[in-house]
Coordinates of C-alpha atoms in Angstrom, one line a residue:
X1 CA 0.0 0.0 0.0
X2 CA 1.4 3.4 -1.0
X3 CA 0.3 6.4 1.0
X4 CA 1.1 9.9 -0.4
X5 CA -1.4 12.1 1.6
X6 CA 1.5 13.5 3.7
X7 CA 4.1 13.5 0.9
X8 CA 6.1 16.5 -0.1
X9 CA 7.0 17.5 -3.7
X10 CA 10.6 18.5 -3.0
X11 CA 11.6 19.3 -6.6
X12 CA 10.0 19.1 -10.1
X13 CA 10.9 20.0 -13.7
X14 CA 9.0 20.2 -16.9
X15 CA 10.3 19.4 -20.4
X16 CA 8.7 19.3 -23.9
X17 CA 9.2 16.5 -26.4
X18 CA 8.5 17.1 -30.0
X19 CA 10.7 16.5 -33.1
X20 CA 13.0 18.8 -31.2
X21 CA 13.5 18.5 -27.5
X22 CA 13.0 21.6 -25.3
X23 CA 14.6 21.1 -21.9
X24 CA 13.4 22.9 -18.8
X25 CA 16.2 25.0 -17.3
X26 CA 14.9 25.1 -13.7
X27 CA 14.2 22.7 -10.9
X28 CA 11.2 24.2 -9.1
X29 CA 10.7 23.8 -5.4
X30 CA 8.1 24.6 -2.8
X31 CA 5.0 24.8 -5.1
X32 CA 1.9 26.4 -3.6
X33 CA -0.6 24.0 -2.0
X34 CA -3.1 23.6 -4.9
X35 CA -0.3 23.1 -7.5
X36 CA 1.4 20.5 -5.3
X37 CA -1.9 18.7 -4.8
X38 CA -2.5 18.7 -8.6
X39 CA 1.0 17.3 -9.3
X40 CA 0.6 14.6 -6.7
X41 CA -2.7 13.5 -8.3
X42 CA -1.1 13.6 -11.7
X43 CA 1.8 11.4 -10.5
X44 CA 0.0 8.8 -8.4
X45 CA -3.8 8.7 -8.9
X46 CA -3.8 6.3 -11.9
X47 CA -0.6 4.3 -11.2
X48 CA -0.9 0.5 -11.1
X49 CA 0.5 -0.7 -7.8
X50 CA -0.5 -4.3 -8.2
X51 CA 2.4 -5.1 -10.5
X52 CA 5.9 -4.3 -9.5
X53 CA 8.8 -4.1 -11.9
X54 CA 12.6 -3.9 -11.6
X55 CA 15.3 -2.4 -13.8
X56 CA 17.5 -4.7 -15.9
X57 CA 20.3 -4.8 -18.5
X58 CA 21.7 -7.7 -20.4
X59 CA 25.3 -7.1 -19.3
X60 CA 25.6 -4.4 -16.6
X61 CA 22.7 -2.7 -14.7
X62 CA 24.7 0.5 -14.6
X63 CA 24.2 0.8 -18.4
X64 CA 20.4 1.1 -17.8
X65 CA 19.9 4.8 -18.3
X66 CA 16.9 5.5 -16.1
X67 CA 18.3 3.3 -13.3
X68 CA 21.5 5.3 -13.3
X69 CA 19.8 8.7 -13.4
X70 CA 17.3 7.7 -10.7
X71 CA 20.1 6.4 -8.4
X72 CA 22.0 9.6 -8.9
X73 CA 19.0 11.7 -7.8
X74 CA 18.4 9.5 -4.7
X75 CA 22.0 9.8 -3.7
X76 CA 22.3 13.5 -4.3
X77 CA 19.2 15.7 -4.6
X78 CA 21.2 18.6 -6.0
X79 CA 21.7 16.6 -9.2
X80 CA 17.9 16.5 -9.8
X81 CA 17.8 19.1 -12.7
X82 CA 20.8 17.5 -14.5
X83 CA 19.4 14.0 -14.2
X84 CA 15.8 15.0 -15.1
X85 CA 17.2 16.5 -18.3
X86 CA 19.1 13.2 -18.9
X87 CA 15.8 11.4 -18.5
X88 CA 14.1 13.7 -21.0
X89 CA 16.9 13.2 -23.5
X90 CA 16.7 9.4 -23.2
X91 CA 12.9 9.5 -23.6
X92 CA 13.2 11.7 -26.7
X93 CA 15.8 9.3 -28.2
X94 CA 13.4 6.3 -27.9
X95 CA 10.3 8.3 -29.0
X96 CA 11.2 8.8 -32.7
X97 CA 8.2 7.2 -34.2
X98 CA 5.2 8.9 -35.9
X99 CA 2.7 7.1 -33.6
X100 CA 4.3 8.6 -30.5
X101 CA 2.8 12.0 -29.8
X102 CA 4.6 15.1 -28.7
X103 CA 3.9 16.5 -25.2
X104 CA 5.0 17.6 -21.8
X105 CA 7.2 15.6 -19.5
X106 CA 6.7 16.0 -15.8
X107 CA 9.4 14.7 -13.5
X108 CA 9.0 15.1 -9.7
X109 CA 10.9 14.1 -6.6
X110 CA 8.5 13.3 -3.8
X111 CA 9.6 12.8 -0.2
X112 CA 7.8 11.4 2.9
X113 CA 5.9 8.8 0.9
X114 CA 4.9 5.7 2.8
X115 CA 5.3 2.3 1.1
X116 CA 4.2 -0.5 3.5
X117 CA 4.5 2.0 6.3
X118 CA 8.1 2.8 5.5
X119 CA 9.1 6.3 4.5
X120 CA 10.5 6.5 0.9
X121 CA 11.6 8.9 -1.7
X122 CA 9.9 8.5 -5.1
X123 CA 10.7 9.9 -8.5
X124 CA 7.6 10.3 -10.7
X125 CA 7.8 10.5 -14.5
X126 CA 4.6 11.4 -16.4
X127 CA 4.5 11.9 -20.2
X128 CA 1.4 14.0 -21.1
X129 CA 0.3 13.6 -24.7
X130 CA -3.0 15.6 -24.7
X131 CA -4.4 18.8 -23.3
X132 CA -8.1 19.7 -22.8
X133 CA -10.2 22.8 -22.8
X134 CA -11.3 23.9 -19.3
X135 CA -13.7 26.7 -18.4
X136 CA -12.2 29.2 -15.9
X137 CA -15.2 30.9 -14.2
X138 CA -14.7 33.9 -12.0
X139 CA -16.9 36.3 -10.1
X140 CA -15.4 39.8 -10.5
X141 CA -17.4 42.3 -8.5
X142 CA -20.7 40.4 -9.1
X143 CA -19.9 40.0 -12.8
X144 CA -19.4 36.4 -14.0
X145 CA -16.3 36.1 -16.3
X146 CA -15.7 32.9 -18.3
X147 CA -12.5 32.1 -20.1
X148 CA -11.5 28.9 -22.0
X149 CA -8.1 27.5 -20.8
X150 CA -6.0 24.9 -22.6
X151 CA -4.8 22.7 -19.8
X152 CA -3.9 19.3 -18.4
X153 CA -6.4 16.9 -16.8
X154 CA -4.6 15.5 -13.8
X155 CA -7.1 12.7 -13.5
X156 CA -6.5 11.3 -16.9
X157 CA -4.3 8.3 -17.6
X158 CA -0.9 9.1 -19.1
X159 CA 2.2 7.1 -19.7
X160 CA 3.7 7.2 -16.2
X161 CA 6.1 5.6 -13.9
X162 CA 7.2 5.9 -10.3
X163 CA 10.6 4.8 -9.0
X164 CA 10.8 4.1 -5.3
X165 CA 14.1 4.4 -3.4
X166 CA 14.4 1.1 -1.4
X167 CA 17.7 2.1 0.2
X168 CA 21.4 1.6 -0.7
X169 CA 21.3 -2.2 -0.4
X170 CA 18.2 -2.8 -2.6
X171 CA 17.4 -2.0 -6.2
X172 CA 14.6 0.6 -6.7
X173 CA 11.1 -0.7 -7.1
X174 CA 9.2 0.5 -10.2
X175 CA 5.5 0.8 -10.9
X176 CA 4.1 2.0 -14.2
X177 CA 1.0 2.6 -16.3
X178 CA 0.6 3.1 -20.0
X179 CA -2.2 5.0 -21.7
X180 CA -2.5 2.4 -24.5
X181 CA -1.4 -1.2 -24.8
X182 CA 0.7 -0.3 -27.9
X183 CA 2.7 2.1 -25.8
X184 CA 4.2 -0.7 -23.7
X185 CA 7.0 -1.5 -26.1
X186 CA 8.4 2.0 -26.2
X187 CA 7.6 3.0 -22.6
X188 CA 8.4 -0.2 -20.7
X189 CA 11.0 -1.9 -22.8
X190 CA 12.8 0.9 -24.6
X191 CA 12.5 3.9 -22.2
X192 CA 12.4 2.4 -18.7
X193 CA 13.9 -1.0 -19.6
X194 CA 12.1 -2.9 -16.8
X195 CA 10.9 -6.4 -16.2
X196 CA 8.3 -8.0 -13.9
X197 CA 9.8 -8.4 -10.5
X198 CA 7.6 -11.4 -9.5
X199 CA 7.4 -13.7 -12.5
X200 CA 4.9 -16.0 -10.7
X201 CA 2.6 -13.1 -10.1
X202 CA 2.8 -12.0 -13.7
X203 CA 2.2 -15.4 -15.2
X204 CA -0.7 -16.3 -12.8
X205 CA -2.3 -13.0 -13.6
X206 CA -2.1 -13.6 -17.4
X207 CA -3.3 -17.2 -17.0
X208 CA -6.4 -16.1 -15.1
X209 CA -7.1 -13.3 -17.5
X210 CA -6.9 -15.6 -20.6
X211 CA -9.0 -18.3 -18.9
X212 CA -11.7 -15.7 -18.1
X213 CA -11.5 -14.3 -21.6
X214 CA -12.1 -17.7 -23.2
X215 CA -15.0 -18.6 -20.9
X216 CA -16.8 -15.3 -21.5
X217 CA -16.4 -15.4 -25.3
X218 CA -17.5 -19.1 -25.7
X219 CA -21.0 -18.9 -27.2
X220 CA -21.8 -22.5 -26.4
X221 CA -22.1 -21.8 -22.7
X222 CA -25.1 -20.2 -21.0
X223 CA -24.6 -17.3 -18.5
X224 CA -25.0 -19.6 -15.6
X225 CA -22.6 -22.1 -17.1
X226 CA -20.1 -19.3 -17.6
X227 CA -20.5 -18.2 -14.0
X228 CA -20.0 -21.8 -12.9
X229 CA -16.8 -22.2 -15.0
X230 CA -15.4 -18.9 -13.7
X231 CA -15.9 -20.0 -10.1
X232 CA -14.5 -23.4 -10.9
X233 CA -11.5 -21.8 -12.4
X234 CA -10.9 -19.8 -9.2
X235 CA -11.3 -23.0 -7.2
X236 CA -8.7 -24.7 -9.3
X237 CA -6.2 -21.9 -8.7
X238 CA -7.1 -21.9 -5.0
X239 CA -6.5 -25.6 -4.6
X240 CA -3.4 -26.2 -6.7
X241 CA 0.2 -25.1 -6.2
X242 CA 1.0 -25.0 -9.9
X243 CA -1.0 -24.1 -13.0
X244 CA -0.8 -26.9 -15.6
X245 CA -3.0 -26.3 -18.6
X246 CA -3.9 -29.9 -19.3
X247 CA -4.7 -30.6 -15.7
X248 CA -6.7 -27.4 -15.6
X249 CA -8.8 -28.4 -18.6
X250 CA -9.5 -31.9 -17.2
X251 CA -10.5 -30.4 -13.8
X252 CA -12.7 -27.5 -15.0
X253 CA -13.9 -28.4 -18.6
X254 CA -14.9 -32.0 -18.2
X255 CA -16.9 -32.0 -21.5
X256 CA -14.7 -29.8 -23.6
X257 CA -14.2 -31.0 -27.2
X258 CA -10.9 -31.2 -29.0
X259 CA -11.3 -27.8 -30.6
X260 CA -12.1 -26.1 -27.3
X261 CA -9.1 -27.8 -25.7
X262 CA -6.7 -26.6 -28.5
X263 CA -7.9 -23.0 -28.1
X264 CA -7.3 -23.1 -24.4
X265 CA -3.9 -24.8 -24.7
X266 CA -2.7 -22.2 -27.3
X267 CA -4.0 -19.3 -25.2
X268 CA -2.6 -20.2 -21.8
X269 CA 0.2 -22.8 -22.3
X270 CA 2.9 -20.0 -22.1
X271 CA 1.6 -19.0 -18.6
X272 CA 2.1 -22.3 -16.8
X273 CA 3.6 -21.4 -13.5
X274 CA 3.7 -21.7 -9.7
X275 CA 0.4 -20.0 -8.6
X276 CA 0.7 -16.6 -6.9
X277 CA -1.7 -16.1 -4.1
X278 CA -1.6 -12.3 -4.6
X279 CA -2.5 -12.6 -8.3
X280 CA -5.3 -14.9 -7.4
X281 CA -6.6 -12.4 -4.8
X282 CA -6.6 -9.7 -7.5
X283 CA -8.5 -11.9 -10.0
X284 CA -11.2 -12.8 -7.4
X285 CA -12.2 -9.1 -7.3
X286 CA -12.6 -8.9 -11.1
X287 CA -14.1 -12.2 -12.1
X288 CA -17.7 -11.9 -13.3
X289 CA -20.3 -12.6 -10.7
X290 CA -23.3 -10.9 -12.4
X291 CA -26.0 -12.0 -14.9
X292 CA -27.3 -9.0 -16.8
X293 CA -30.8 -9.3 -18.3
X294 CA -32.4 -7.1 -20.9
X295 CA -35.0 -5.9 -18.5
X296 CA -32.4 -3.8 -16.7
X297 CA -32.0 -6.4 -14.0
X298 CA -28.8 -7.8 -12.6
X299 CA -28.4 -11.0 -10.6
X300 CA -25.4 -11.0 -8.3
X301 CA -24.0 -14.5 -7.8
X302 CA -21.4 -15.3 -5.1
X303 CA -21.1 -19.1 -5.4
X304 CA -17.8 -21.0 -5.5
X305 CA -18.9 -24.4 -6.7
X306 CA -20.6 -25.1 -10.1
X307 CA -22.8 -27.8 -8.6
X308 CA -24.4 -25.2 -6.3
X309 CA -25.2 -22.9 -9.2
X310 CA -27.1 -25.7 -10.9
X311 CA -29.0 -26.4 -7.7
X312 CA -29.8 -22.8 -6.9
X313 CA -30.5 -21.2 -10.3
X314 CA -32.8 -22.7 -12.9
X315 CA -33.1 -21.3 -16.5
X316 CA -36.3 -21.9 -18.4
X317 CA -38.6 -20.7 -21.2
X318 CA -42.2 -19.7 -20.8
X319 CA -44.2 -20.5 -23.9
X320 CA -47.2 -18.5 -22.8
X321 CA -45.2 -15.2 -22.7
X322 CA -42.5 -16.2 -25.2
X323 CA -39.8 -15.2 -22.8
X324 CA -36.9 -16.8 -20.9
X325 CA -36.8 -16.8 -17.1
X326 CA -34.5 -17.5 -14.2
X327 CA -35.9 -19.4 -11.1
X328 CA -33.8 -18.8 -8.0
X329 CA -34.0 -21.0 -4.9
X330 CA -33.0 -19.7 -1.4
X331 CA -33.6 -20.3 2.3
X332 CA -33.9 -16.8 3.8
X333 CA -33.9 -13.2 2.8
X334 CA -30.9 -11.2 4.1

């Protein structure tokens, strides 16, 4: 858990990336309260903290540019402006592609951040590709004045990363978010050059995602069957130490035909792994538990075993009204 409510924006700089690079020439300090709050929201509000990354390099970690620049800032705050310019130069060098938009680059050094209740320094890097029109409404001597302002929406998802100083004996922890999936190659692999810190978490998360995607897209299953298979999938991951795709299919899809098995194997075979409990906990929050009906009615289902779903929910067709129906059995109202 990351807590930044009491954090302090110690220094920040702004640069502009276009075909040519415009470097900010000043490291700003002590921003006024509203501006600091806006920058804090820009840096942290949309960051993905469920997946941790780490810097790497094929031969020598010191050759990873962002790792080296970040370590220099953590070791000597006075180098912030120089290193933030280096970060901007590096991003500009890997952004030479027509699909990568120009925009502002915010780099901030935050102090007094709490990660797992330990005080940390954090470098935030946010690339802002788009601006929006805002209305600035003022009351000037009982006369309303409205101006249009071209500005930055601090709540919007941007390409962003935070680098956490874990101390001199440990490598920095990295968390990131991209605006679009297609930005991952240039942002994660070319700019930050980071890899997943916990491979078990990463593969378990991908396996659960692909299994869920297959179940929801399979047209041969009814909604109740899909709910049952999703819950049975979660049961499999709860009860097993390793994810093995053939064993998973035998356990969950007892009546799957050869074509269905081939689709599943091709989708999730690369993600066979030791099962991560934290990735499973994340998936349990996102797995579908609702049946949506065209009458603007949703049925919320929290059942772990497929047999219970078959016992408690019955699907039928009423010939008199020419409509489908669900019949739900229960003991008591809550």
